[in-house]
Amino acid sequence: MSSSPVPAPSSKPVSRQALLLEMLSGVEDPRDRRGRRHTVGALLAVGVCAVLTGARGFTAIAQWAQDAGPARLSALGMNRVADESTFRRVFARLDADALDQILGAWAVTRARTVGGRRVLAIDGKAVRGARKRGAGVSFLVAALDHTTGVVAGQIGIDDKSSEIIAARTLIERLDLHGAVVTMDALHTQRETAAKIRAAGADFVLVAKANQKTLHARLKALPWKDVPALTTTQRGHGRRATRTIKVIQAPRWIEFAGTVQVAQLRRTVTVKGKKSVEVCYVITSADAHAADPATLAAWVQGHWTVEDRLHWVRDVTFDEDRSQAATGAAPQVMASIRNTGIAILRLAGATNIAHALRHHAHDLDRPIRALLAA
């Protein structure tokens, strides 16, 4: 470990390098002014730093803060070490949606584009541990940037039954002008598509059995006469062949703004066993903006939300067994994990577990990472 703590921040105007710390300082404090020993911004910053070392809950966050000590923590605005109960109590009382909007604003400053456009995947995830303990928020809907793996926005709800409405609320909150939004079959709804278009973005929606009429009519189109684009990937004893066929949207499509429809076929062969999956896609992006290869990449990229966000939070951070279940704590802790993952992704990390171990070896390392975010 480093023998000398990182230097405390100066009084000069905050630069891009300290932007995240500055934005965290803008989170509203729900406590009475009397008796406050730590600012909300400092507590959140310490939480992010601890998560960057693999901390999974309040006890681990407090232990990291104790190890770091006041001299190091002063760089984050904390001049005395906070205990576990302080993190637990304050995080449970925060306005989690307001925090997510602030973190989303930070994420926008770190966004990258593909062909001049941001591509966001909107999807939901249960927080099973919180649900088992009766927490008010047990399901989270997030918007993940395809390129960076950074969460651009998140909203918490009480259960999955409200996911469609929550996703629409998130769409209204995000700055989506010029972006592309990918969503799974649950969200293939006319009102959702309309909200995406109203936000100035293009939609890419998957049509499956939940939209029976749409799915059946798309399936009946003369796909055998449409030229196909095929790609094959091999690795680890697995071969995946993806074929996409794209045509102009027929006039009977009831989703306003739809310009193209596509058929996607995925054939996976593992140890001689073959499985085939066929789905259909509708999009408001025209052929100039979304040729077959681009559209296929957008659809395939959507599922990175599972691998790059949900899987990491479930497996690496063991989120489903988290003890945080009071008030806003489940959503706040998920937001802190999102931020930690984002910092590591933006720094080039591809293996989050490895990156956490790397940061755990040096008390200064996570602080420097946050100050540079």
Short mmCIF file of C-alpha atoms in Angstrom, two decimals:
data_model
loop_
_atom_site.label_atom_id
_atom_site.label_comp_id
_atom_site.label_asym_id
_atom_site.label_seq_id
_atom_site.Cartn_x
_atom_site.Cartn_y
_atom_site.Cartn_z
CA MET A 1 0.00 0.00 0.00
CA SER A 2 1.06 3.57 -0.58
CA SER A 3 2.73 5.15 2.42
CA SER A 4 1.45 8.66 1.81
CA PRO A 5 -2.17 9.72 1.39
CA VAL A 6 -3.43 11.52 -1.68
CA PRO A 7 -3.32 15.29 -1.30
CA ALA A 8 -6.41 17.16 -0.19
CA PRO A 9 -8.21 19.13 -2.90
CA SER A 10 -7.27 22.77 -3.30
CA SER A 11 -9.68 25.70 -3.17
CA LYS A 12 -9.34 26.30 -6.91
CA PRO A 13 -12.37 25.91 -9.20
CA VAL A 14 -13.30 22.27 -9.74
CA SER A 15 -11.95 20.87 -12.99
CA ARG A 16 -13.21 18.02 -15.12
CA GLN A 17 -11.01 15.72 -13.02
CA ALA A 18 -13.01 16.39 -9.86
CA LEU A 19 -16.40 16.62 -11.55
CA LEU A 20 -17.96 13.55 -9.92
CA LEU A 21 -16.94 14.68 -6.44
CA GLU A 22 -18.39 18.13 -7.14
CA MET A 23 -21.67 16.67 -8.38
CA LEU A 24 -22.00 14.37 -5.36
CA SER A 25 -21.71 17.46 -3.16
CA GLY A 26 -24.94 18.69 -4.74
CA VAL A 27 -27.04 15.83 -3.33
CA GLU A 28 -29.59 17.22 -0.86
CA ASP A 29 -29.06 16.32 2.78
CA PRO A 30 -32.26 15.01 4.44
CA ARG A 31 -30.96 15.56 7.99
CA ASP A 32 -31.43 18.43 10.36
CA ARG A 33 -28.48 20.83 10.23
CA ARG A 34 -27.69 20.35 13.92
CA GLY A 35 -25.35 17.53 14.73
CA ARG A 36 -24.13 16.84 11.20
CA ARG A 37 -20.55 15.64 11.25
CA HIS A 38 -20.25 14.57 7.61
CA THR A 39 -21.69 15.96 4.40
CA VAL A 40 -23.82 13.73 2.19
CA GLY A 41 -21.37 14.28 -0.67
CA ALA A 42 -18.46 13.02 1.42
CA LEU A 43 -20.39 9.96 2.62
CA LEU A 44 -21.34 9.07 -0.95
CA ALA A 45 -17.78 9.63 -2.18
CA VAL A 46 -16.42 7.33 0.53
CA GLY A 47 -19.08 4.79 -0.41
CA VAL A 48 -17.96 4.85 -4.05
CA CYS A 49 -14.30 4.50 -3.08
CA ALA A 50 -15.05 1.55 -0.83
CA VAL A 51 -17.11 -0.12 -3.57
CA LEU A 52 -14.12 0.32 -5.90
CA THR A 53 -12.27 -2.06 -3.57
CA GLY A 54 -15.10 -4.62 -3.52
CA ALA A 55 -17.09 -3.42 -0.48
CA ARG A 56 -20.60 -4.90 -0.60
CA GLY A 57 -22.38 -3.28 2.34
CA PHE A 58 -22.30 -0.64 5.06
CA THR A 59 -19.97 -2.54 7.39
CA ALA A 60 -17.38 -2.99 4.64
CA ILE A 61 -17.67 0.68 3.63
CA ALA A 62 -17.07 1.80 7.22
CA GLN A 63 -14.12 -0.59 7.55
CA TRP A 64 -12.52 0.82 4.40
CA ALA A 65 -13.02 4.36 5.73
CA GLN A 66 -11.40 3.38 9.02
CA ASP A 67 -8.41 1.91 7.19
CA ALA A 68 -8.07 4.96 4.94
CA GLY A 69 -8.07 7.34 7.92
CA PRO A 70 -8.86 11.07 8.17
CA ALA A 71 -5.83 12.30 6.21
CA ARG A 72 -6.80 10.38 3.09
CA LEU A 73 -10.54 10.96 3.52
CA SER A 74 -10.01 14.72 3.64
CA ALA A 75 -9.49 14.58 -0.13
CA LEU A 76 -13.16 13.52 -0.31
CA GLY A 77 -14.37 16.19 2.09
CA MET A 78 -14.48 13.97 5.20
CA ASN A 79 -12.28 15.11 8.10
CA ARG A 80 -13.23 12.41 10.60
CA VAL A 81 -14.12 8.79 9.97
CA ALA A 82 -17.83 7.97 9.80
CA ASP A 83 -19.13 4.78 11.38
CA GLU A 84 -21.33 2.08 9.85
CA SER A 85 -24.55 3.42 11.38
CA THR A 86 -24.01 6.83 9.78
CA PHE A 87 -23.75 5.37 6.27
CA ARG A 88 -26.76 3.13 6.89
CA ARG A 89 -28.94 5.89 8.35
CA VAL A 90 -28.10 8.59 5.78
CA PHE A 91 -28.32 6.37 2.69
CA ALA A 92 -31.73 5.10 3.82
CA ARG A 93 -33.08 8.67 3.96
CA LEU A 94 -31.70 10.05 0.69
CA ASP A 95 -33.86 10.92 -2.31
CA ALA A 96 -32.58 8.03 -4.44
CA ASP A 97 -34.20 9.22 -7.67
CA ALA A 98 -32.59 12.65 -7.25
CA LEU A 99 -29.23 10.97 -6.67
CA ASP A 100 -29.67 8.91 -9.84
CA GLN A 101 -30.48 12.03 -11.83
CA ILE A 102 -27.26 13.68 -10.61
CA LEU A 103 -25.23 10.59 -11.44
CA GLY A 104 -26.96 10.42 -14.82
CA ALA A 105 -25.91 14.01 -15.51
CA TRP A 106 -22.33 13.02 -14.71
CA ALA A 107 -22.63 9.98 -17.01
CA VAL A 108 -23.67 12.22 -19.91
CA THR A 109 -20.36 14.07 -19.62
CA ARG A 110 -18.57 10.74 -20.08
CA ALA A 111 -20.75 9.44 -22.92
CA ARG A 112 -19.24 8.22 -26.16
CA THR A 113 -20.92 7.95 -29.52
CA VAL A 114 -20.97 5.41 -32.32
CA GLY A 115 -21.34 7.08 -35.71
CA GLY A 116 -22.21 10.27 -33.88
CA ARG A 117 -25.00 8.68 -31.82
CA ARG A 118 -25.39 7.44 -28.25
CA VAL A 119 -27.01 4.01 -27.95
CA LEU A 120 -28.74 3.20 -24.65
CA ALA A 121 -30.22 -0.09 -23.44
CA ILE A 122 -33.13 0.27 -21.02
CA ASP A 123 -33.84 -2.78 -18.89
CA GLY A 124 -34.98 -3.79 -15.41
CA LYS A 125 -33.44 -5.87 -12.63
CA ALA A 126 -34.86 -7.26 -9.41
CA VAL A 127 -33.00 -6.63 -6.16
CA ARG A 128 -33.99 -9.94 -4.62
CA GLY A 129 -32.44 -9.41 -1.21
CA ALA A 130 -34.33 -6.14 -0.77
CA ARG A 131 -37.56 -7.76 -1.96
CA LYS A 132 -37.24 -10.62 0.55
CA ARG A 133 -36.80 -8.10 3.35
CA GLY A 134 -39.85 -6.09 2.31
CA ALA A 135 -38.01 -3.02 1.03
CA GLY A 136 -40.05 -0.30 -0.66
CA VAL A 137 -37.76 -0.44 -3.71
CA SER A 138 -37.06 -3.96 -4.95
CA PHE A 139 -36.80 -3.48 -8.73
CA LEU A 140 -34.60 -1.07 -10.66
CA VAL A 141 -34.88 0.10 -14.27
CA ALA A 142 -31.65 1.45 -15.74
CA ALA A 143 -30.39 2.95 -19.00
CA LEU A 144 -26.95 1.60 -19.92
CA ASP A 145 -24.70 3.16 -22.56
CA HIS A 146 -23.82 0.40 -25.04
CA THR A 147 -20.33 1.75 -25.68
CA THR A 148 -19.02 2.67 -22.23
CA GLY A 149 -21.08 0.43 -19.95
CA VAL A 150 -22.01 3.53 -17.90
CA VAL A 151 -25.50 3.86 -16.41
CA ALA A 152 -27.02 7.06 -17.78
CA GLY A 153 -30.09 6.90 -15.55
CA GLN A 154 -31.96 4.68 -13.10
CA ILE A 155 -35.32 4.60 -11.38
CA GLY A 156 -36.54 2.41 -8.52
CA ILE A 157 -39.97 0.76 -8.22
CA ASP A 158 -41.69 -1.61 -5.82
CA ASP A 159 -41.99 -4.60 -8.17
CA LYS A 160 -41.60 -5.75 -11.78
CA SER A 161 -45.28 -5.15 -12.58
CA SER A 162 -44.54 -1.43 -12.80
CA GLU A 163 -41.50 -1.78 -15.09
CA ILE A 164 -43.23 -0.50 -18.25
CA ILE A 165 -44.41 2.70 -16.54
CA ALA A 166 -41.05 3.17 -14.81
CA ALA A 167 -39.24 2.86 -18.13
CA ARG A 168 -41.45 5.56 -19.63
CA THR A 169 -40.70 7.84 -16.68
CA LEU A 170 -36.98 7.23 -17.17
CA ILE A 171 -37.30 8.04 -20.88
CA GLU A 172 -38.92 11.36 -19.99
CA ARG A 173 -36.12 12.22 -17.56
CA LEU A 174 -33.18 11.43 -19.81
CA ASP A 175 -31.69 13.69 -22.45
CA LEU A 176 -32.17 11.38 -25.45
CA HIS A 177 -31.97 13.84 -28.30
CA GLY A 178 -30.27 12.13 -31.22
CA ALA A 179 -29.82 8.87 -29.31
CA VAL A 180 -30.93 5.30 -30.04
CA VAL A 181 -32.88 3.39 -27.37
CA THR A 182 -32.96 -0.41 -27.37
CA MET A 183 -35.51 -2.33 -25.28
CA ASP A 184 -36.66 -5.92 -24.92
CA ALA A 185 -40.04 -7.38 -25.83
CA LEU A 186 -41.75 -6.31 -22.59
CA HIS A 187 -41.42 -2.69 -23.71
CA THR A 188 -42.67 -3.13 -27.25
CA GLN A 189 -45.62 -0.87 -26.55
CA ARG A 190 -46.98 1.90 -28.76
CA GLU A 191 -46.94 4.47 -25.95
CA THR A 192 -43.33 3.66 -25.08
CA ALA A 193 -42.27 4.01 -28.72
CA ALA A 194 -44.10 7.33 -28.91
CA LYS A 195 -42.29 8.65 -25.83
CA ILE A 196 -38.91 7.71 -27.31
CA ARG A 197 -39.73 9.54 -30.53
CA ALA A 198 -41.03 12.56 -28.57
CA ALA A 199 -37.67 12.65 -26.76
CA GLY A 200 -35.91 13.01 -30.13
CA ALA A 201 -34.51 9.46 -30.19
CA ASP A 202 -34.95 6.37 -32.36
CA PHE A 203 -36.33 3.16 -30.92
CA VAL A 204 -35.23 -0.43 -31.53
CA LEU A 205 -37.86 -2.78 -30.10
CA VAL A 206 -38.06 -6.57 -30.15
CA ALA A 207 -41.38 -8.19 -31.06
CA LYS A 208 -42.11 -11.55 -29.47
CA ALA A 209 -45.17 -13.51 -28.34
CA ASN A 210 -46.29 -10.79 -25.91
CA GLN A 211 -47.38 -8.82 -28.99
CA LYS A 212 -49.18 -11.74 -30.62
CA THR A 213 -50.74 -9.95 -33.57
CA LEU A 214 -47.63 -7.93 -34.38
CA HIS A 215 -45.40 -10.99 -34.04
CA ALA A 216 -47.63 -13.13 -36.26
CA ARG A 217 -47.87 -10.52 -39.00
CA LEU A 218 -44.13 -9.88 -38.97
CA LYS A 219 -43.49 -13.61 -39.13
CA ALA A 220 -45.77 -13.88 -42.18
CA LEU A 221 -43.78 -11.36 -44.25
CA PRO A 222 -41.94 -12.83 -47.29
CA TRP A 223 -38.58 -13.14 -45.55
CA LYS A 224 -37.39 -15.90 -47.90
CA ASP A 225 -37.14 -13.28 -50.64
CA VAL A 226 -35.06 -10.85 -48.54
CA PRO A 227 -31.23 -10.90 -48.77
CA ALA A 228 -29.52 -11.80 -45.53
CA LEU A 229 -26.43 -10.59 -43.70
CA THR A 230 -24.77 -13.43 -41.79
CA THR A 231 -21.97 -13.41 -39.23
CA THR A 232 -20.42 -16.31 -37.30
CA GLN A 233 -18.46 -16.26 -34.06
CA ARG A 234 -16.49 -19.19 -32.66
CA GLY A 235 -14.90 -19.69 -29.28
CA HIS A 236 -14.76 -21.99 -26.26
CA GLY A 237 -16.37 -24.86 -28.16
CA ARG A 238 -19.31 -22.69 -29.16
CA ARG A 239 -20.37 -21.44 -32.58
CA ALA A 240 -22.98 -18.70 -32.94
CA THR A 241 -24.34 -17.73 -36.34
CA ARG A 242 -26.50 -14.62 -36.58
CA THR A 243 -28.55 -13.73 -39.64
CA ILE A 244 -30.47 -10.51 -40.14
CA LYS A 245 -32.90 -9.54 -42.89
CA VAL A 246 -34.21 -5.99 -43.06
CA ILE A 247 -37.05 -4.47 -45.11
CA GLN A 248 -39.03 -1.27 -45.18
CA ALA A 249 -41.84 -1.26 -42.62
CA PRO A 250 -45.25 -2.25 -44.04
CA ARG A 251 -48.01 0.35 -43.80
CA TRP A 252 -50.06 -1.71 -41.36
CA ILE A 253 -47.51 -1.26 -38.53
CA GLU A 254 -49.32 0.58 -35.73
CA PHE A 255 -46.20 1.84 -34.00
CA ALA A 256 -45.94 5.44 -35.18
CA GLY A 257 -42.56 6.30 -36.64
CA THR A 258 -41.54 2.74 -37.56
CA VAL A 259 -39.40 2.84 -40.72
CA GLN A 260 -37.79 -0.61 -40.87
CA VAL A 261 -38.56 -4.12 -39.64
CA ALA A 262 -36.12 -6.99 -39.32
CA GLN A 263 -35.95 -10.71 -38.78
CA LEU A 264 -33.07 -11.97 -36.65
CA ARG A 265 -32.13 -15.62 -36.48
CA ARG A 266 -29.51 -16.89 -34.06
CA THR A 267 -28.21 -20.44 -34.35
CA VAL A 268 -25.94 -21.65 -31.54
CA THR A 269 -24.09 -24.95 -31.69
CA VAL A 270 -22.40 -26.34 -28.54
CA LYS A 271 -20.89 -29.83 -28.57
CA GLY A 272 -22.95 -30.76 -31.60
CA LYS A 273 -26.24 -29.58 -30.08
CA LYS A 274 -27.96 -26.85 -32.06
CA SER A 275 -30.51 -24.29 -30.85
CA VAL A 276 -32.29 -21.74 -33.03
CA GLU A 277 -33.98 -18.53 -31.91
CA VAL A 278 -35.90 -16.19 -34.19
CA CYS A 279 -37.20 -12.76 -33.24
CA TYR A 280 -38.43 -9.66 -35.01
CA VAL A 281 -37.44 -6.03 -34.57
CA ILE A 282 -39.12 -2.75 -35.38
CA THR A 283 -37.18 0.52 -35.52
CA SER A 284 -37.70 4.17 -36.32
CA ALA A 285 -34.14 4.42 -37.68
CA ASP A 286 -34.00 4.54 -41.47
CA ALA A 287 -31.70 2.53 -43.73
CA HIS A 288 -29.16 5.35 -43.87
CA ALA A 289 -28.80 5.49 -40.08
CA ALA A 290 -29.24 1.77 -39.51
CA ASP A 291 -28.08 -0.57 -42.25
CA PRO A 292 -28.42 -4.32 -41.49
CA ALA A 293 -25.01 -4.57 -39.82
CA THR A 294 -25.66 -1.55 -37.60
CA LEU A 295 -29.13 -2.70 -36.63
CA ALA A 296 -27.82 -6.18 -35.79
CA ALA A 297 -25.10 -4.61 -33.63
CA TRP A 298 -27.67 -2.50 -31.77
CA VAL A 299 -29.83 -5.53 -31.03
CA GLN A 300 -26.89 -7.66 -29.94
CA GLY A 301 -25.51 -4.75 -27.92
CA HIS A 302 -28.73 -4.49 -25.94
CA TRP A 303 -27.98 -7.72 -24.12
CA THR A 304 -24.71 -6.30 -22.80
CA VAL A 305 -26.83 -4.78 -20.04
CA GLU A 306 -27.07 -8.30 -18.61
CA ASP A 307 -23.35 -9.05 -18.81
CA ARG A 308 -21.89 -5.62 -18.09
CA LEU A 309 -24.28 -4.46 -15.36
CA HIS A 310 -26.77 -6.99 -13.94
CA TRP A 311 -24.33 -9.91 -13.84
CA VAL A 312 -21.59 -7.79 -12.27
CA ARG A 313 -23.89 -6.49 -9.54
CA ASP A 314 -25.31 -9.96 -8.86
CA VAL A 315 -22.11 -12.00 -8.97
CA THR A 316 -19.21 -9.65 -8.25
CA PHE A 317 -21.04 -7.53 -5.66
CA ASP A 318 -23.50 -10.25 -4.50
CA GLU A 319 -26.29 -7.68 -4.68
CA ASP A 320 -29.12 -10.18 -4.31
CA ARG A 321 -27.94 -11.03 -0.79
CA SER A 322 -27.43 -7.42 0.25
CA GLN A 323 -28.68 -6.58 3.75
CA ALA A 324 -29.64 -3.04 2.70
CA ALA A 325 -33.43 -3.00 2.82
CA THR A 326 -34.43 0.16 4.70
CA GLY A 327 -35.88 3.17 2.93
CA ALA A 328 -33.87 4.28 -0.10
CA ALA A 329 -30.80 2.20 0.84
CA PRO A 330 -31.26 -0.58 -1.78
CA GLN A 331 -31.44 1.92 -4.65
CA VAL A 332 -28.68 4.14 -3.26
CA MET A 333 -26.33 1.18 -2.87
CA ALA A 334 -27.17 0.05 -6.42
CA SER A 335 -26.40 3.58 -7.65
CA ILE A 336 -23.05 3.55 -5.87
CA ARG A 337 -22.25 0.17 -7.46
CA ASN A 338 -23.27 1.54 -10.86
CA THR A 339 -20.90 4.45 -10.34
CA GLY A 340 -18.03 2.24 -9.26
CA ILE A 341 -18.54 0.01 -12.30
CA ALA A 342 -18.68 3.10 -14.53
CA ILE A 343 -15.40 4.49 -13.15
CA LEU A 344 -13.68 1.17 -13.80
CA ARG A 345 -15.18 0.78 -17.30
CA LEU A 346 -14.14 4.30 -18.27
CA ALA A 347 -10.61 3.54 -17.07
CA GLY A 348 -10.53 0.59 -19.47
CA ALA A 349 -11.36 -2.30 -17.13
CA THR A 350 -12.94 -5.33 -18.81
CA ASN A 351 -12.81 -7.64 -15.79
CA ILE A 352 -14.48 -5.83 -12.88
CA ALA A 353 -13.52 -8.42 -10.25
CA HIS A 354 -9.86 -8.08 -11.24
CA ALA A 355 -10.12 -4.28 -11.16
CA LEU A 356 -11.62 -4.37 -7.66
CA ARG A 357 -8.74 -6.48 -6.38
CA HIS A 358 -6.31 -4.07 -8.02
CA HIS A 359 -7.87 -1.09 -6.22
CA ALA A 360 -8.04 -2.96 -2.91
CA HIS A 361 -4.23 -3.25 -2.84
CA ASP A 362 -3.68 0.49 -2.36
CA LEU A 363 -5.73 2.80 -0.12
CA ASP A 364 -4.95 5.80 -2.34
CA ARG A 365 -5.89 4.13 -5.61
CA PRO A 366 -9.73 4.31 -5.32
CA ILE A 367 -9.55 7.93 -4.15
CA ARG A 368 -7.47 8.89 -7.16
CA ALA A 369 -9.89 7.02 -9.41
CA LEU A 370 -12.87 8.94 -8.07
CA LEU A 371 -11.10 12.31 -8.27
CA ALA A 372 -10.25 11.56 -11.91
CA ALA A 373 -13.80 10.47 -12.80
#
